Amino acid sequence: MPLSTRRILGILTENLNRRGSIFPLPSRKLTAWAEDLGLPRGGGTVLYTGHMYQLMPAVSALGRVAARFEDSWVGRLLGLAQFVNKRLNLSAFSNLLRVRDEILYRNVLRNIACLLRAAGIEFGYLGDQELYTGALIHDFGLAGSFRTHARKVHEMFRLHGVKRVITVDPHTTNMLRTVYPKIMQDCHLEVKSYLELLADSKLKPVNGLGLDLVVHDPCLYARYENLTEEPRALLERAGAELLESEYSRRATHCCGGPIEALFPSKARAIAQKRLKQLTALGGNVVTMCPICLVNLREASENGANVQDISEHLSKAYCGR
């Protein structure tokens, strides 16, 4: 039987309402990426992760479980899982997540911090005071819970005196720059993606990339935030040869997300179709969205090398 989307969304919404995130992970997992970087706490300008990259191991794990039981009688137990989740944080079992996934997404954030420092950009970090944006709840159309949570996030920035936010992914950028101001008239944050700041800086490569890269544009960057040229400029500045799919920039093709936990078979089919388009040009695929990264990597069956853009940029500009 198909999985109950109502039950899954119920669990995610209850987590957000009760625990502040769709996957309320321990703060040590959310902040581990910054442990030894010596980032100043707070300030007028902060690097804001929105928890998207940190949540990806859990999103990936949920997608794998959903795919396994999509047409199984086990799907009937979602009602019981929702009942238990009301009383016990099932995310406490986060130690079961794949360690290599946690390291992968943790390193993305470390790379971004390194790049910003190399560009001479000063910023702070809110640490365990940082909140999840509510992006996926918004994508699933759960407007009431999203609005309530968005106000909490806005208040978090206000209480810490934050005026300028550096974002790390398209979902968080879109939430703060486009969606939040529509539902909160007093939301006047200056929001910039780290890619925009790096492209506008005088950052110069210390290593040449010297390889061909096929660019996958995330929908939110390309269609909603008009952010397509900055990542290309940074890669080309570092010596990469960019290969463009017919479906690129504003005409980009969906990666299959963020429905992997609701309709895993459909999400995987879309991701495989997209990956086939990209790998027809070359085996090195680069993207700049955690959801895209998860779906394209999970769909890879032919040895395609799908990486976050920060990995290439950190090699070029930080020598990592």
Short mmCIF file of N, CA, C and O in Angstrom, two decimals, residues 45 111-124 164 166 194 197-204 237 317-318:
data_model
loop_
_atom_site.label_atom_id
_atom_site.label_comp_id
_atom_site.label_asym_id
_atom_site.label_seq_id
_atom_site.Cartn_x
_atom_site.Cartn_y
_atom_site.Cartn_z
N THR A 45 26.46 40.75 11.27
CA THR A 45 26.46 39.88 10.10
C THR A 45 26.74 38.46 10.56
O THR A 45 27.74 38.20 11.24
N ASN A 111 33.76 24.24 4.41
CA ASN A 111 34.30 24.82 3.19
C ASN A 111 33.79 26.24 2.96
O ASN A 111 34.55 27.13 2.56
N ILE A 112 32.50 26.44 3.20
CA ILE A 112 31.91 27.76 2.99
C ILE A 112 32.53 28.79 3.93
O ILE A 112 32.86 29.91 3.53
N ALA A 113 32.71 28.41 5.19
CA ALA A 113 33.35 29.32 6.16
C ALA A 113 34.77 29.66 5.71
O ALA A 113 35.20 30.82 5.80
N CYS A 114 35.48 28.66 5.23
CA CYS A 114 36.85 28.89 4.75
C CYS A 114 36.86 29.86 3.58
O CYS A 114 37.71 30.77 3.52
N LEU A 115 35.95 29.69 2.65
CA LEU A 115 35.88 30.55 1.47
C LEU A 115 35.58 32.00 1.86
O LEU A 115 36.18 32.93 1.32
N LEU A 116 34.65 32.19 2.76
CA LEU A 116 34.31 33.54 3.19
C LEU A 116 35.50 34.22 3.87
O LEU A 116 35.76 35.40 3.66
N ARG A 117 36.21 33.46 4.68
CA ARG A 117 37.39 34.02 5.34
C ARG A 117 38.47 34.36 4.32
O ARG A 117 39.13 35.40 4.41
N ALA A 118 38.65 33.49 3.34
CA ALA A 118 39.65 33.75 2.31
C ALA A 118 39.33 35.01 1.52
O ALA A 118 40.23 35.71 1.05
N ALA A 119 38.03 35.32 1.40
CA ALA A 119 37.60 36.52 0.69
C ALA A 119 37.63 37.77 1.58
O ALA A 119 37.29 38.86 1.12
N GLY A 120 38.02 37.60 2.84
CA GLY A 120 38.10 38.73 3.76
C GLY A 120 36.76 39.21 4.27
O GLY A 120 36.62 40.35 4.71
N ILE A 121 35.76 38.34 4.25
CA ILE A 121 34.41 38.71 4.70
C ILE A 121 34.26 38.36 6.17
O ILE A 121 34.48 37.21 6.57
N GLU A 122 33.92 39.32 6.98
CA GLU A 122 33.77 39.11 8.42
C GLU A 122 32.34 38.69 8.74
O GLU A 122 31.38 39.25 8.21
N PHE A 123 32.21 37.71 9.62
CA PHE A 123 30.88 37.21 9.97
C PHE A 123 30.94 36.48 11.32
O PHE A 123 32.00 36.03 11.75
N GLY A 124 29.79 36.40 11.95
CA GLY A 124 29.65 35.63 13.17
C GLY A 124 28.75 34.43 12.94
O GLY A 124 28.33 34.16 11.81
N ARG A 164 22.36 41.54 8.84
CA ARG A 164 22.80 40.99 7.54
C ARG A 164 23.03 39.50 7.69
O ARG A 164 23.71 39.07 8.62
N ILE A 166 24.21 35.86 5.81
CA ILE A 166 24.87 35.14 4.72
C ILE A 166 24.30 33.73 4.71
O ILE A 166 24.44 32.98 5.68
N TYR A 194 26.26 33.10 0.03
CA TYR A 194 27.72 33.18 0.06
C TYR A 194 28.31 33.19 -1.35
O TYR A 194 29.37 33.77 -1.58
N LEU A 197 28.40 36.78 -2.56
CA LEU A 197 29.47 37.54 -1.91
C LEU A 197 30.83 37.16 -2.48
O LEU A 197 31.69 38.02 -2.72
N LEU A 198 31.06 35.88 -2.69
CA LEU A 198 32.34 35.43 -3.24
C LEU A 198 32.53 35.93 -4.66
O LEU A 198 33.63 36.35 -5.05
N ALA A 199 31.47 35.89 -5.47
CA ALA A 199 31.57 36.34 -6.86
C ALA A 199 31.89 37.82 -6.94
O ALA A 199 32.58 38.27 -7.86
N ASP A 200 31.38 38.59 -5.97
CA ASP A 200 31.61 40.03 -5.96
C ASP A 200 32.95 40.41 -5.31
O ASP A 200 33.34 41.57 -5.35
N SER A 201 33.60 39.44 -4.69
CA SER A 201 34.86 39.73 -4.00
C SER A 201 36.03 39.66 -4.98
O SER A 201 35.87 39.32 -6.14
N LYS A 202 37.20 39.96 -4.45
CA LYS A 202 38.42 39.90 -5.26
C LYS A 202 39.17 38.59 -5.03
O LYS A 202 40.38 38.49 -5.26
N LEU A 203 38.44 37.60 -4.58
CA LEU A 203 39.03 36.30 -4.29
C LEU A 203 39.68 35.69 -5.54
O LEU A 203 39.07 35.65 -6.61
N LYS A 204 40.93 35.25 -5.38
CA LYS A 204 41.66 34.66 -6.50
C LYS A 204 42.03 33.22 -6.17
O LYS A 204 42.36 32.90 -5.03
N ARG A 237 36.51 31.15 -13.10
CA ARG A 237 37.66 31.90 -12.59
C ARG A 237 38.74 30.96 -12.08
O ARG A 237 39.94 31.27 -12.12
N TYR A 317 40.17 27.91 -4.10
CA TYR A 317 40.41 29.19 -3.44
C TYR A 317 40.99 29.08 -2.03
O TYR A 317 41.55 30.06 -1.52
N CYS A 318 40.85 27.92 -1.40
CA CYS A 318 41.40 27.74 -0.06
C CYS A 318 42.55 26.75 -0.04
O CYS A 318 43.24 26.62 0.97
#
